[in-house]
N, CA, C and O atoms as a Maestro MAE file, in Angstrom:
{
 s_m_m2io_version
 :::
 2.0.0
}

f_m_ct {
 s_m_title
 :::
 protein
 m_atom[332] {
  # First column is atom index #
  i_m_mmod_type
  r_m_x_coord
  r_m_y_coord
  r_m_z_coord
  i_m_residue_number
  s_m_chain_name
  s_m_pdb_residue_name
  s_m_pdb_atom_name
  i_m_atomic_number
  :::
  1 25 -13.510 -11.266 19.968 1 A "MET " " N  " 7
  2 3 -12.386 -11.123 19.023 1 A "MET " " CA " 6
  3 2 -11.275 -10.850 19.867 1 A "MET " " C  " 6
  4 15 -11.182 -9.964 20.717 1 A "MET " " O  " 8
  5 25 -10.342 -11.818 19.496 2 A "THR " " N  " 7
  6 3 -9.135 -11.844 20.336 2 A "THR " " CA " 6
  7 2 -8.125 -10.728 19.788 2 A "THR " " C  " 6
  8 15 -8.388 -10.152 18.732 2 A "THR " " O  " 8
  9 25 -6.958 -10.426 20.521 3 A "ALA " " N  " 7
  10 3 -5.931 -9.590 20.057 3 A "ALA " " CA " 6
  11 2 -5.537 -9.911 18.862 3 A "ALA " " C  " 6
  12 15 -5.609 -9.050 17.985 3 A "ALA " " O  " 8
  13 25 -5.099 -11.043 18.596 4 A "ASP " " N  " 7
  14 3 -4.347 -11.733 17.441 4 A "ASP " " CA " 6
  15 2 -5.344 -11.484 16.164 4 A "ASP " " C  " 6
  16 15 -4.962 -10.923 15.137 4 A "ASP " " O  " 8
  17 25 -6.586 -11.944 16.353 5 A "LYS " " N  " 7
  18 3 -7.591 -11.528 15.184 5 A "LYS " " CA " 6
  19 2 -7.517 -10.034 14.828 5 A "LYS " " C  " 6
  20 15 -7.492 -9.691 13.646 5 A "LYS " " O  " 8
  21 25 -7.482 -9.143 15.828 6 A "LEU " " N  " 7
  22 3 -7.723 -7.923 15.619 6 A "LEU " " CA " 6
  23 2 -6.628 -7.452 14.829 6 A "LEU " " C  " 6
  24 15 -6.898 -6.796 13.822 6 A "LEU " " O  " 8
  25 25 -5.325 -7.703 15.149 7 A "LYS " " N  " 7
  26 3 -3.971 -7.333 14.520 7 A "LYS " " CA " 6
  27 2 -4.317 -7.895 13.057 7 A "LYS " " C  " 6
  28 15 -4.032 -7.125 12.140 7 A "LYS " " O  " 8
  29 25 -4.846 -9.033 12.732 8 A "GLN " " N  " 7
  30 3 -5.034 -9.579 11.311 8 A "GLN " " CA " 6
  31 2 -5.924 -8.846 10.724 8 A "GLN " " C  " 6
  32 15 -5.719 -8.668 9.524 8 A "GLN " " O  " 8
  33 25 -6.850 -8.357 11.172 9 A "VAL " " N  " 7
  34 3 -7.918 -7.452 10.447 9 A "VAL " " CA " 6
  35 2 -7.249 -5.981 10.158 9 A "VAL " " C  " 6
  36 15 -7.575 -5.402 9.122 9 A "VAL " " O  " 8
  37 25 -6.492 -5.485 10.893 10 A "ILE " " N  " 7
  38 3 -5.874 -4.198 10.850 10 A "ILE " " CA " 6
  39 2 -4.835 -4.260 9.720 10 A "ILE " " C  " 6
  40 15 -4.705 -3.333 8.921 10 A "ILE " " O  " 8
  41 25 -3.901 -5.683 9.667 11 A "ALA " " N  " 7
  42 3 -3.113 -5.720 8.527 11 A "ALA " " CA " 6
  43 2 -3.767 -6.056 7.266 11 A "ALA " " C  " 6
  44 15 -3.156 -5.890 6.211 11 A "ALA " " O  " 8
  45 25 -4.957 -6.515 7.284 12 A "ALA " " N  " 7
  46 3 -5.885 -6.899 5.981 12 A "ALA " " CA " 6
  47 2 -6.231 -5.231 5.617 12 A "ALA " " C  " 6
  48 15 -6.079 -4.839 4.461 12 A "ALA " " O  " 8
  49 25 -6.623 -4.460 6.509 13 A "VAL " " N  " 7
  50 3 -6.772 -2.938 6.121 13 A "VAL " " CA " 6
  51 2 -5.690 -2.472 5.452 13 A "VAL " " C  " 6
  52 15 -5.844 -1.907 4.369 13 A "VAL " " O  " 8
  53 25 -4.588 -2.626 5.947 14 A "GLY " " N  " 7
  54 3 -3.050 -1.921 5.605 14 A "GLY " " CA " 6
  55 2 -2.864 -2.601 4.180 14 A "GLY " " C  " 6
  56 15 -2.573 -1.835 3.261 14 A "GLY " " O  " 8
  57 25 -2.998 -3.926 3.900 15 A "GLY " " N  " 7
  58 3 -3.000 -4.490 2.631 15 A "GLY " " CA " 6
  59 2 -3.888 -4.107 1.572 15 A "GLY " " C  " 6
  60 15 -3.485 -4.169 0.410 15 A "GLY " " O  " 8
  61 25 -5.031 -3.723 1.833 16 A "VAL " " N  " 7
  62 3 -5.826 -3.233 0.837 16 A "VAL " " CA " 6
  63 2 -5.625 -1.815 0.407 16 A "VAL " " C  " 6
  64 15 -5.894 -1.398 -0.720 16 A "VAL " " O  " 8
  65 25 -5.134 -1.107 1.383 17 A "LEU " " N  " 7
  66 3 -4.815 0.252 1.098 17 A "LEU " " CA " 6
  67 2 -3.640 0.393 0.208 17 A "LEU " " C  " 6
  68 15 -3.550 1.162 -0.749 17 A "LEU " " O  " 8
  69 25 -2.699 -0.492 0.665 18 A "SER " " N  " 7
  70 3 -1.285 -0.877 -0.295 18 A "SER " " CA " 6
  71 2 -1.452 -1.104 -1.576 18 A "SER " " C  " 6
  72 15 -0.762 -0.669 -2.497 18 A "SER " " O  " 8
  73 25 -2.526 -1.900 -1.639 19 A "ALA " " N  " 7
  74 3 -2.932 -2.631 -3.169 19 A "ALA " " CA " 6
  75 2 -3.493 -1.302 -3.835 19 A "ALA " " C  " 6
  76 15 -3.155 -0.960 -4.968 19 A "ALA " " O  " 8
  77 25 -4.418 -0.544 -3.007 20 A "LEU " " N  " 7
  78 3 -5.136 0.645 -3.744 20 A "LEU " " CA " 6
  79 2 -3.944 1.620 -3.983 20 A "LEU " " C  " 6
  80 15 -4.050 2.273 -5.021 20 A "LEU " " O  " 8
  81 25 -2.958 1.825 -3.319 21 A "TYR " " N  " 7
  82 3 -1.899 2.886 -3.523 21 A "TYR " " CA " 6
  83 2 -1.174 2.348 -4.902 21 A "TYR " " C  " 6
  84 15 -0.960 3.129 -5.828 21 A "TYR " " O  " 8
  85 25 -0.799 0.902 -4.972 22 A "LEU " " N  " 7
  86 3 -0.279 0.465 -6.132 22 A "LEU " " CA " 6
  87 2 -0.884 0.676 -7.378 22 A "LEU " " C  " 6
  88 15 -0.324 1.115 -8.382 22 A "LEU " " O  " 8
  89 25 -2.280 0.275 -7.240 23 A "PHE " " N  " 7
  90 3 -3.104 0.550 -8.489 23 A "PHE " " CA " 6
  91 2 -3.101 1.771 -9.055 23 A "PHE " " C  " 6
  92 15 -2.782 2.014 -10.219 23 A "PHE " " O  " 8
  93 25 -3.511 2.663 -8.106 24 A "PHE " " N  " 7
  94 3 -3.221 4.263 -8.470 24 A "PHE " " CA " 6
  95 2 -2.080 4.488 -9.116 24 A "PHE " " C  " 6
  96 15 -2.161 5.123 -10.167 24 A "PHE " " O  " 8
  97 25 -0.813 4.048 -8.673 25 A "LYS " " N  " 7
  98 3 0.509 4.300 -9.399 25 A "LYS " " CA " 6
  99 2 0.354 3.751 -10.573 25 A "LYS " " C  " 6
  100 15 0.693 4.472 -11.511 25 A "LYS " " O  " 8
  101 25 -0.129 2.496 -10.890 26 A "ALA " " N  " 7
  102 3 -0.180 1.929 -12.027 26 A "ALA " " CA " 6
  103 2 -0.744 2.728 -13.148 26 A "ALA " " C  " 6
  104 15 -0.233 2.823 -14.263 26 A "ALA " " O  " 8
  105 25 -1.806 3.273 -12.764 27 A "ILE " " N  " 7
  106 3 -2.695 4.090 -13.975 27 A "ILE " " CA " 6
  107 2 -2.368 5.607 -13.855 27 A "ILE " " C  " 6
  108 15 -3.083 6.475 -14.356 27 A "ILE " " O  " 8
  109 25 -1.267 5.850 -13.171 28 A "ASP " " N  " 7
  110 3 -0.846 7.130 -13.401 28 A "ASP " " CA " 6
  111 2 -1.704 8.221 -12.492 28 A "ASP " " C  " 6
  112 15 -1.605 9.428 -12.714 28 A "ASP " " O  " 8
  113 25 -2.449 7.753 -11.577 29 A "VAL " " N  " 7
  114 3 -3.148 8.853 -10.729 29 A "VAL " " CA " 6
  115 2 -2.206 9.223 -9.448 29 A "VAL " " C  " 6
  116 15 -1.713 8.384 -8.694 29 A "VAL " " O  " 8
  117 25 -2.075 10.410 -9.362 30 A "GLU " " N  " 7
  118 3 -1.367 10.849 -8.232 30 A "GLU " " CA " 6
  119 2 -2.204 11.498 -7.059 30 A "GLU " " C  " 6
  120 15 -2.884 12.507 -7.245 30 A "GLU " " O  " 8
  121 25 -2.128 10.973 -6.059 31 A "LEU " " N  " 7
  122 3 -2.973 11.730 -4.992 31 A "LEU " " CA " 6
  123 2 -1.629 11.905 -3.991 31 A "LEU " " C  " 6
  124 15 -0.836 11.084 -3.530 31 A "LEU " " O  " 8
  125 25 -1.751 13.357 -3.878 32 A "ALA " " N  " 7
  126 3 -0.685 13.845 -2.843 32 A "ALA " " CA " 6
  127 2 -0.596 13.255 -1.437 32 A "ALA " " C  " 6
  128 15 0.476 13.041 -0.871 32 A "ALA " " O  " 8
  129 25 -1.854 12.995 -0.889 33 A "HIS " " N  " 7
  130 3 -1.643 12.604 0.541 33 A "HIS " " CA " 6
  131 2 -1.856 11.286 0.683 33 A "HIS " " C  " 6
  132 15 -1.916 10.915 1.856 33 A "HIS " " O  " 8
  133 25 -2.023 10.255 -0.349 34 A "PHE " " N  " 7
  134 3 -2.109 8.967 -0.230 34 A "PHE " " CA " 6
  135 2 -0.808 8.445 -0.730 34 A "PHE " " C  " 6
  136 15 -0.590 8.413 -1.941 34 A "PHE " " O  " 8
  137 25 0.028 8.053 0.100 35 A "ASN " " N  " 7
  138 3 1.462 7.552 -0.193 35 A "ASN " " CA " 6
  139 2 1.494 6.487 0.887 35 A "ASN " " C  " 6
  140 15 0.603 6.178 1.679 35 A "ASN " " O  " 8
  141 25 2.868 5.932 0.726 36 A "GLU " " N  " 7
  142 3 3.193 4.674 1.385 36 A "GLU " " CA " 6
  143 2 3.473 5.166 3.048 36 A "GLU " " C  " 6
  144 15 3.369 4.344 3.958 36 A "GLU " " O  " 8
  145 25 3.803 6.476 3.278 37 A "MET " " N  " 7
  146 3 3.909 6.854 4.555 37 A "MET " " CA " 6
  147 2 2.716 7.235 5.206 37 A "MET " " C  " 6
  148 15 2.706 7.116 6.431 37 A "MET " " O  " 8
  149 25 1.601 7.715 4.583 38 A "THR " " N  " 7
  150 3 0.241 7.751 5.209 38 A "THR " " CA " 6
  151 2 -0.370 6.694 5.340 38 A "THR " " C  " 6
  152 15 -1.163 6.570 6.274 38 A "THR " " O  " 8
  153 25 -0.150 5.667 4.429 39 A "ILE " " N  " 7
  154 3 -0.931 4.372 4.675 39 A "ILE " " CA " 6
  155 2 -0.212 3.832 6.147 39 A "ILE " " C  " 6
  156 15 -0.984 3.484 7.040 39 A "ILE " " O  " 8
  157 25 1.075 3.774 6.359 40 A "GLU " " N  " 7
  158 3 1.672 3.285 7.617 40 A "GLU " " CA " 6
  159 2 1.241 4.034 8.732 40 A "GLU " " C  " 6
  160 15 1.078 3.565 9.859 40 A "GLU " " O  " 8
  161 25 1.027 5.408 8.341 41 A "ALA " " N  " 7
  162 3 0.588 6.172 9.790 41 A "ALA " " CA " 6
  163 2 -0.913 5.804 10.095 41 A "ALA " " C  " 6
  164 15 -1.302 5.697 11.258 41 A "ALA " " O  " 8
  165 25 -1.698 5.625 9.074 42 A "PHE " " N  " 7
  166 3 -3.127 5.333 9.371 42 A "PHE " " CA " 6
  167 2 -3.277 3.859 9.923 42 A "PHE " " C  " 6
  168 15 -4.169 3.604 10.732 42 A "PHE " " O  " 8
  169 25 -2.419 2.915 9.492 43 A "ILE " " N  " 7
  170 3 -2.453 1.558 10.276 43 A "ILE " " CA " 6
  171 2 -2.021 1.790 11.699 43 A "ILE " " C  " 6
  172 15 -2.659 1.286 12.623 43 A "ILE " " O  " 8
  173 25 -0.942 2.546 11.907 44 A "GLY " " N  " 7
  174 3 -0.346 2.625 13.211 44 A "GLY " " CA " 6
  175 2 -1.893 3.250 14.279 44 A "GLY " " C  " 6
  176 15 -2.343 2.829 15.344 44 A "GLY " " O  " 8
  177 25 -2.294 4.296 13.450 45 A "PHE " " N  " 7
  178 3 -3.518 4.989 14.235 45 A "PHE " " CA " 6
  179 2 -4.786 3.917 14.500 45 A "PHE " " C  " 6
  180 15 -5.523 3.925 15.486 45 A "PHE " " O  " 8
  181 25 -4.838 3.107 13.501 46 A "LEU " " N  " 7
  182 3 -5.835 2.015 13.789 46 A "LEU " " CA " 6
  183 2 -5.526 1.184 14.946 46 A "LEU " " C  " 6
  184 15 -6.348 0.940 15.830 46 A "LEU " " O  " 8
  185 25 -4.102 0.673 14.922 47 A "THR " " N  " 7
  186 3 -3.711 -0.157 15.883 47 A "THR " " CA " 6
  187 2 -3.815 0.456 17.109 47 A "THR " " C  " 6
  188 15 -3.945 -0.342 18.038 47 A "THR " " O  " 8
  189 25 -3.798 1.636 17.411 48 A "ALA " " N  " 7
  190 3 -3.874 2.132 18.671 48 A "ALA " " CA " 6
  191 2 -5.270 2.640 19.041 48 A "ALA " " C  " 6
  192 15 -5.678 2.587 20.201 48 A "ALA " " O  " 8
  193 25 -6.000 3.139 18.017 49 A "LEU " " N  " 7
  194 3 -7.609 3.479 18.233 49 A "LEU " " CA " 6
  195 2 -8.345 2.354 18.349 49 A "LEU " " C  " 6
  196 15 -9.115 2.544 19.291 49 A "LEU " " O  " 8
  197 25 -8.551 1.044 17.784 50 A "ILE " " N  " 7
  198 3 -9.339 0.109 17.883 50 A "ILE " " CA " 6
  199 2 -9.291 -0.606 19.471 50 A "ILE " " C  " 6
  200 15 -10.319 -0.895 20.085 50 A "ILE " " O  " 8
  201 25 -8.042 -0.806 19.948 51 A "PRO " " N  " 7
  202 3 -7.983 -1.093 21.287 51 A "PRO " " CA " 6
  203 2 -8.674 -0.060 22.348 51 A "PRO " " C  " 6
  204 15 -9.402 -0.530 23.222 51 A "PRO " " O  " 8
  205 25 -8.477 1.161 22.283 52 A "LEU " " N  " 7
  206 3 -8.961 2.066 22.996 52 A "LEU " " CA " 6
  207 2 -10.471 2.157 23.071 52 A "LEU " " C  " 6
  208 15 -11.022 2.501 24.117 52 A "LEU " " O  " 8
  209 25 -11.206 1.826 21.875 53 A "ILE " " N  " 7
  210 3 -12.565 1.930 21.777 53 A "ILE " " CA " 6
  211 2 -12.918 0.637 22.565 53 A "ILE " " C  " 6
  212 15 -13.723 0.710 23.493 53 A "ILE " " O  " 8
  213 25 -12.291 -0.648 22.195 54 A "LEU " " N  " 7
  214 3 -12.593 -2.056 23.074 54 A "LEU " " CA " 6
  215 2 -12.625 -1.672 24.303 54 A "LEU " " C  " 6
  216 15 -13.622 -2.023 24.934 54 A "LEU " " O  " 8
  217 25 -11.685 -0.933 24.953 55 A "ILE " " N  " 7
  218 3 -11.401 -0.888 26.620 55 A "ILE " " CA " 6
  219 2 -12.612 0.023 26.817 55 A "ILE " " C  " 6
  220 15 -13.451 -0.346 27.639 55 A "ILE " " O  " 8
  221 25 -12.815 1.247 26.115 56 A "GLY " " N  " 7
  222 3 -13.836 2.242 26.521 56 A "GLY " " CA " 6
  223 2 -15.351 1.381 26.610 56 A "GLY " " C  " 6
  224 15 -16.150 1.578 27.526 56 A "GLY " " O  " 8
  225 25 -15.550 0.554 25.667 57 A "TYR " " N  " 7
  226 3 -16.793 -0.051 25.435 57 A "TYR " " CA " 6
  227 2 -17.007 -1.076 26.729 57 A "TYR " " C  " 6
  228 15 -18.091 -1.224 27.294 57 A "TYR " " O  " 8
  229 25 -15.792 -1.745 27.088 58 A "GLY " " N  " 7
  230 3 -15.894 -2.756 28.400 58 A "GLY " " CA " 6
  231 2 -16.078 -1.835 29.483 58 A "GLY " " C  " 6
  232 15 -16.906 -2.166 30.331 58 A "GLY " " O  " 8
  233 25 -15.363 -0.542 29.654 59 A "ILE " " N  " 7
  234 3 -15.661 0.128 30.750 59 A "ILE " " CA " 6
  235 2 -17.060 0.700 30.919 59 A "ILE " " C  " 6
  236 15 -17.602 0.915 32.003 59 A "ILE " " O  " 8
  237 25 -17.567 0.916 29.743 60 A "TRP " " N  " 7
  238 3 -18.993 1.528 29.767 60 A "TRP " " CA " 6
  239 2 -20.020 0.338 30.056 60 A "TRP " " C  " 6
  240 15 -21.008 0.478 30.777 60 A "TRP " " O  " 8
  241 25 -19.669 -0.862 29.403 61 A "LYS " " N  " 7
  242 3 -20.450 -2.128 29.543 61 A "LYS " " CA " 6
  243 2 -20.598 -2.346 31.172 61 A "LYS " " C  " 6
  244 15 -21.688 -2.473 31.729 61 A "LYS " " O  " 8
  245 25 -19.479 -2.365 31.762 62 A "ASN " " N  " 7
  246 3 -19.368 -2.971 33.117 62 A "ASN " " CA " 6
  247 2 -19.680 -2.018 34.363 62 A "ASN " " C  " 6
  248 15 -19.575 -2.368 35.539 62 A "ASN " " O  " 8
  249 25 -20.008 -0.984 33.995 63 A "GLN " " N  " 7
  250 3 -20.479 -0.025 35.126 63 A "GLN " " CA " 6
  251 2 -21.850 -0.100 35.338 63 A "GLN " " C  " 6
  252 15 -22.697 -0.398 34.496 63 A "GLN " " O  " 8
  253 25 -22.061 0.239 36.723 64 A "TYR " " N  " 7
  254 3 -23.669 0.129 36.917 64 A "TYR " " CA " 6
  255 2 -24.435 1.421 37.021 64 A "TYR " " C  " 6
  256 15 -25.248 1.529 37.940 64 A "TYR " " O  " 8
  257 25 -24.252 2.449 36.141 65 A "LEU " " N  " 7
  258 3 -24.588 3.768 36.203 65 A "LEU " " CA " 6
  259 2 -25.319 4.027 35.021 65 A "LEU " " C  " 6
  260 15 -25.948 5.074 34.869 65 A "LEU " " O  " 8
  261 25 -25.262 3.024 34.081 66 A "VAL " " N  " 7
  262 3 -25.725 3.631 32.567 66 A "VAL " " CA " 6
  263 2 -27.236 3.509 32.503 66 A "VAL " " C  " 6
  264 15 -27.902 4.394 31.966 66 A "VAL " " O  " 8
  265 25 -27.809 2.392 33.058 67 A "THR " " N  " 7
  266 3 -29.326 2.223 32.427 67 A "THR " " CA " 6
  267 2 -30.099 1.872 33.896 67 A "THR " " C  " 6
  268 15 -29.464 1.556 34.902 67 A "THR " " O  " 8
  269 25 -31.309 1.961 33.858 68 A "GLU " " N  " 7
  270 3 -32.156 1.750 35.107 68 A "GLU " " CA " 6
  271 2 -32.138 0.296 35.608 68 A "GLU " " C  " 6
  272 15 -32.244 -0.034 36.789 68 A "GLU " " O  " 8
  273 25 -31.985 -0.564 34.513 69 A "LYS " " N  " 7
  274 3 -31.852 -1.800 35.003 69 A "LYS " " CA " 6
  275 2 -30.456 -2.049 35.770 69 A "LYS " " C  " 6
  276 15 -30.481 -2.721 36.801 69 A "LYS " " O  " 8
  277 25 -29.472 -1.624 35.384 70 A "ALA " " N  " 7
  278 3 -28.116 -1.614 35.847 70 A "ALA " " CA " 6
  279 2 -28.239 -0.916 37.507 70 A "ALA " " C  " 6
  280 15 -27.655 -1.380 38.486 70 A "ALA " " O  " 8
  281 25 -28.930 0.005 37.510 71 A "LYS " " N  " 7
  282 3 -28.966 0.746 38.816 71 A "LYS " " CA " 6
  283 2 -29.674 -0.233 39.969 71 A "LYS " " C  " 6
  284 15 -29.326 -0.393 41.139 71 A "LYS " " O  " 8
  285 25 -30.720 -0.795 39.284 72 A "LYS " " N  " 7
  286 3 -31.376 -1.979 40.228 72 A "LYS " " CA " 6
  287 2 -30.458 -3.014 40.554 72 A "LYS " " C  " 6
  288 15 -30.505 -3.425 41.714 72 A "LYS " " O  " 8
  289 25 -29.525 -3.587 39.673 73 A "GLN " " N  " 7
  290 3 -28.741 -4.588 39.934 73 A "GLN " " CA " 6
  291 2 -27.637 -4.241 40.914 73 A "GLN " " C  " 6
  292 15 -27.011 -5.029 41.623 73 A "GLN " " O  " 8
  293 25 -27.495 -2.826 40.824 74 A "GLU " " N  " 7
  294 3 -26.460 -2.478 41.850 74 A "GLU " " CA " 6
  295 2 -26.871 -2.444 43.303 74 A "GLU " " C  " 6
  296 15 -26.191 -2.859 44.242 74 A "GLU " " O  " 8
  297 25 -28.235 -1.820 43.380 75 A "ASP " " N  " 7
  298 3 -28.928 -1.837 44.572 75 A "ASP " " CA " 6
  299 2 -29.251 -3.274 45.186 75 A "ASP " " C  " 6
  300 15 -29.204 -3.447 46.404 75 A "ASP " " O  " 8
  301 25 -29.568 -4.261 44.333 76 A "ALA " " N  " 7
  302 3 -29.543 -5.604 44.688 76 A "ALA " " CA " 6
  303 2 -28.371 -6.154 45.411 76 A "ALA " " C  " 6
  304 15 -28.374 -6.766 46.479 76 A "ALA " " O  " 8
  305 25 -27.397 -5.844 44.677 77 A "LEU " " N  " 7
  306 3 -26.007 -6.478 45.220 77 A "LEU " " CA " 6
  307 2 -25.833 -5.694 46.534 77 A "LEU " " C  " 6
  308 15 -25.545 -6.308 47.562 77 A "LEU " " O  " 8
  309 25 -25.977 -4.530 46.536 78 A "LYS " " N  " 7
  310 3 -25.834 -3.603 47.931 78 A "LYS " " CA " 6
  311 2 -26.405 -4.322 49.043 78 A "LYS " " C  " 6
  312 15 -25.818 -4.610 50.087 78 A "LYS " " O  " 8
  313 25 -27.928 -4.663 48.650 79 A "ARG " " N  " 7
  314 3 -28.778 -5.313 49.805 79 A "ARG " " CA " 6
  315 2 -28.127 -6.854 49.979 79 A "ARG " " C  " 6
  316 15 -28.240 -7.441 51.055 79 A "ARG " " O  " 8
  317 25 -27.619 -7.299 49.136 80 A "ALA " " N  " 7
  318 3 -27.103 -8.706 49.494 80 A "ALA " " CA " 6
  319 2 -25.549 -8.620 49.979 80 A "ALA " " C  " 6
  320 15 -24.787 -9.586 49.994 80 A "ALA " " O  " 8
  321 25 -25.264 -7.495 50.313 81 A "ARG " " N  " 7
  322 3 -23.990 -7.311 50.792 81 A "ARG " " CA " 6
  323 2 -22.724 -7.914 49.856 81 A "ARG " " C  " 6
  324 15 -21.639 -8.246 50.333 81 A "ARG " " O  " 8
  325 25 -23.044 -7.982 48.567 82 A "LEU " " N  " 7
  326 3 -22.046 -8.235 47.659 82 A "LEU " " CA " 6
  327 2 -21.056 -7.341 47.189 82 A "LEU " " C  " 6
  328 15 -19.994 -7.654 46.650 82 A "LEU " " O  " 8
  329 25 -21.528 -6.078 47.459 83 A "LYS " " N  " 7
  330 3 -20.763 -4.928 46.837 83 A "LYS " " CA " 6
  331 2 -20.742 -3.866 48.045 83 A "LYS " " C  " 6
  332 15 -20.187 -2.776 47.900 83 A "LYS " " O  " 8
  :::
 }
 m_bond[331] {
  # First column is bond index #
  i_m_from
  i_m_to
  i_m_order
  :::
  1 1 2 1
  2 2 3 1
  3 3 4 2
  4 3 5 1
  5 5 6 1
  6 6 7 1
  7 7 8 2
  8 7 9 1
  9 9 10 1
  10 10 11 1
  11 11 12 2
  12 11 13 1
  13 13 14 1
  14 14 15 1
  15 15 16 2
  16 15 17 1
  17 17 18 1
  18 18 19 1
  19 19 20 2
  20 19 21 1
  21 21 22 1
  22 22 23 1
  23 23 24 2
  24 23 25 1
  25 25 26 1
  26 26 27 1
  27 27 28 2
  28 27 29 1
  29 29 30 1
  30 30 31 1
  31 31 32 2
  32 31 33 1
  33 33 34 1
  34 34 35 1
  35 35 36 2
  36 35 37 1
  37 37 38 1
  38 38 39 1
  39 39 40 2
  40 39 41 1
  41 41 42 1
  42 42 43 1
  43 43 44 2
  44 43 45 1
  45 45 46 1
  46 46 47 1
  47 47 48 2
  48 47 49 1
  49 49 50 1
  50 50 51 1
  51 51 52 2
  52 51 53 1
  53 53 54 1
  54 54 55 1
  55 55 56 2
  56 55 57 1
  57 57 58 1
  58 58 59 1
  59 59 60 2
  60 59 61 1
  61 61 62 1
  62 62 63 1
  63 63 64 2
  64 63 65 1
  65 65 66 1
  66 66 67 1
  67 67 68 2
  68 67 69 1
  69 69 70 1
  70 70 71 1
  71 71 72 2
  72 71 73 1
  73 73 74 1
  74 74 75 1
  75 75 76 2
  76 75 77 1
  77 77 78 1
  78 78 79 1
  79 79 80 2
  80 79 81 1
  81 81 82 1
  82 82 83 1
  83 83 84 2
  84 83 85 1
  85 85 86 1
  86 86 87 1
  87 87 88 2
  88 87 89 1
  89 89 90 1
  90 90 91 1
  91 91 92 2
  92 91 93 1
  93 93 94 1
  94 94 95 1
  95 95 96 2
  96 95 97 1
  97 97 98 1
  98 98 99 1
  99 99 100 2
  100 99 101 1
  101 101 102 1
  102 102 103 1
  103 103 104 2
  104 103 105 1
  105 105 106 1
  106 106 107 1
  107 107 108 2
  108 107 109 1
  109 109 110 1
  110 110 111 1
  111 111 112 2
  112 111 113 1
  113 113 114 1
  114 114 115 1
  115 115 116 2
  116 115 117 1
  117 117 118 1
  118 118 119 1
  119 119 120 2
  120 119 121 1
  121 121 122 1
  122 122 123 1
  123 123 124 2
  124 123 125 1
  125 125 126 1
  126 126 127 1
  127 127 128 2
  128 127 129 1
  129 129 130 1
  130 130 131 1
  131 131 132 2
  132 131 133 1
  133 133 134 1
  134 134 135 1
  135 135 136 2
  136 135 137 1
  137 137 138 1
  138 138 139 1
  139 139 140 2
  140 139 141 1
  141 141 142 1
  142 142 143 1
  143 143 144 2
  144 143 145 1
  145 145 146 1
  146 146 147 1
  147 147 148 2
  148 147 149 1
  149 149 150 1
  150 150 151 1
  151 151 152 2
  152 151 153 1
  153 153 154 1
  154 154 155 1
  155 155 156 2
  156 155 157 1
  157 157 158 1
  158 158 159 1
  159 159 160 2
  160 159 161 1
  161 161 162 1
  162 162 163 1
  163 163 164 2
  164 163 165 1
  165 165 166 1
  166 166 167 1
  167 167 168 2
  168 167 169 1
  169 169 170 1
  170 170 171 1
  171 171 172 2
  172 171 173 1
  173 173 174 1
  174 174 175 1
  175 175 176 2
  176 175 177 1
  177 177 178 1
  178 178 179 1
  179 179 180 2
  180 179 181 1
  181 181 182 1
  182 182 183 1
  183 183 184 2
  184 183 185 1
  185 185 186 1
  186 186 187 1
  187 187 188 2
  188 187 189 1
  189 189 190 1
  190 190 191 1
  191 191 192 2
  192 191 193 1
  193 193 194 1
  194 194 195 1
  195 195 196 2
  196 195 197 1
  197 197 198 1
  198 198 199 1
  199 199 200 2
  200 199 201 1
  201 201 202 1
  202 202 203 1
  203 203 204 2
  204 203 205 1
  205 205 206 1
  206 206 207 1
  207 207 208 2
  208 207 209 1
  209 209 210 1
  210 210 211 1
  211 211 212 2
  212 211 213 1
  213 213 214 1
  214 214 215 1
  215 215 216 2
  216 215 217 1
  217 217 218 1
  218 218 219 1
  219 219 220 2
  220 219 221 1
  221 221 222 1
  222 222 223 1
  223 223 224 2
  224 223 225 1
  225 225 226 1
  226 226 227 1
  227 227 228 2
  228 227 229 1
  229 229 230 1
  230 230 231 1
  231 231 232 2
  232 231 233 1
  233 233 234 1
  234 234 235 1
  235 235 236 2
  236 235 237 1
  237 237 238 1
  238 238 239 1
  239 239 240 2
  240 239 241 1
  241 241 242 1
  242 242 243 1
  243 243 244 2
  244 243 245 1
  245 245 246 1
  246 246 247 1
  247 247 248 2
  248 247 249 1
  249 249 250 1
  250 250 251 1
  251 251 252 2
  252 251 253 1
  253 253 254 1
  254 254 255 1
  255 255 256 2
  256 255 257 1
  257 257 258 1
  258 258 259 1
  259 259 260 2
  260 259 261 1
  261 261 262 1
  262 262 263 1
  263 263 264 2
  264 263 265 1
  265 265 266 1
  266 266 267 1
  267 267 268 2
  268 267 269 1
  269 269 270 1
  270 270 271 1
  271 271 272 2
  272 271 273 1
  273 273 274 1
  274 274 275 1
  275 275 276 2
  276 275 277 1
  277 277 278 1
  278 278 279 1
  279 279 280 2
  280 279 281 1
  281 281 282 1
  282 282 283 1
  283 283 284 2
  284 283 285 1
  285 285 286 1
  286 286 287 1
  287 287 288 2
  288 287 289 1
  289 289 290 1
  290 290 291 1
  291 291 292 2
  292 291 293 1
  293 293 294 1
  294 294 295 1
  295 295 296 2
  296 295 297 1
  297 297 298 1
  298 298 299 1
  299 299 300 2
  300 299 301 1
  301 301 302 1
  302 302 303 1
  303 303 304 2
  304 303 305 1
  305 305 306 1
  306 306 307 1
  307 307 308 2
  308 307 309 1
  309 309 310 1
  310 310 311 1
  311 311 312 2
  312 311 313 1
  313 313 314 1
  314 314 315 1
  315 315 316 2
  316 315 317 1
  317 317 318 1
  318 318 319 1
  319 319 320 2
  320 319 321 1
  321 321 322 1
  322 322 323 1
  323 323 324 2
  324 323 325 1
  325 325 326 1
  326 326 327 1
  327 327 328 2
  328 327 329 1
  329 329 330 1
  330 330 331 1
  331 331 332 2
  :::
 }
}
C-alpha cells in the first residue's frame, strides 16, 4: 500500500466519522466526547499511528533474529562473507 493510498483510507475513515456525527446531530443525539474536534484529533492520531506501525513491522520483518529460519539465513550470509 502506497503512502497516498494510506492517506486516502485515513481520509475515508474521517469522512465516515464526520457523517456519523452529522447523523447523530440530525436525530438529536448528543454524545459529549464525539464532536468535530475529537474526530479531527482521531484522524491526526491515525495519520501518525499507521506509518509507525508499518515502520515497526518493516523493522521486525527485516531483522535476522526473529525466527530459527532467519538465524540460519544469517549464519549462511556470514559463511558466504556477505554480511
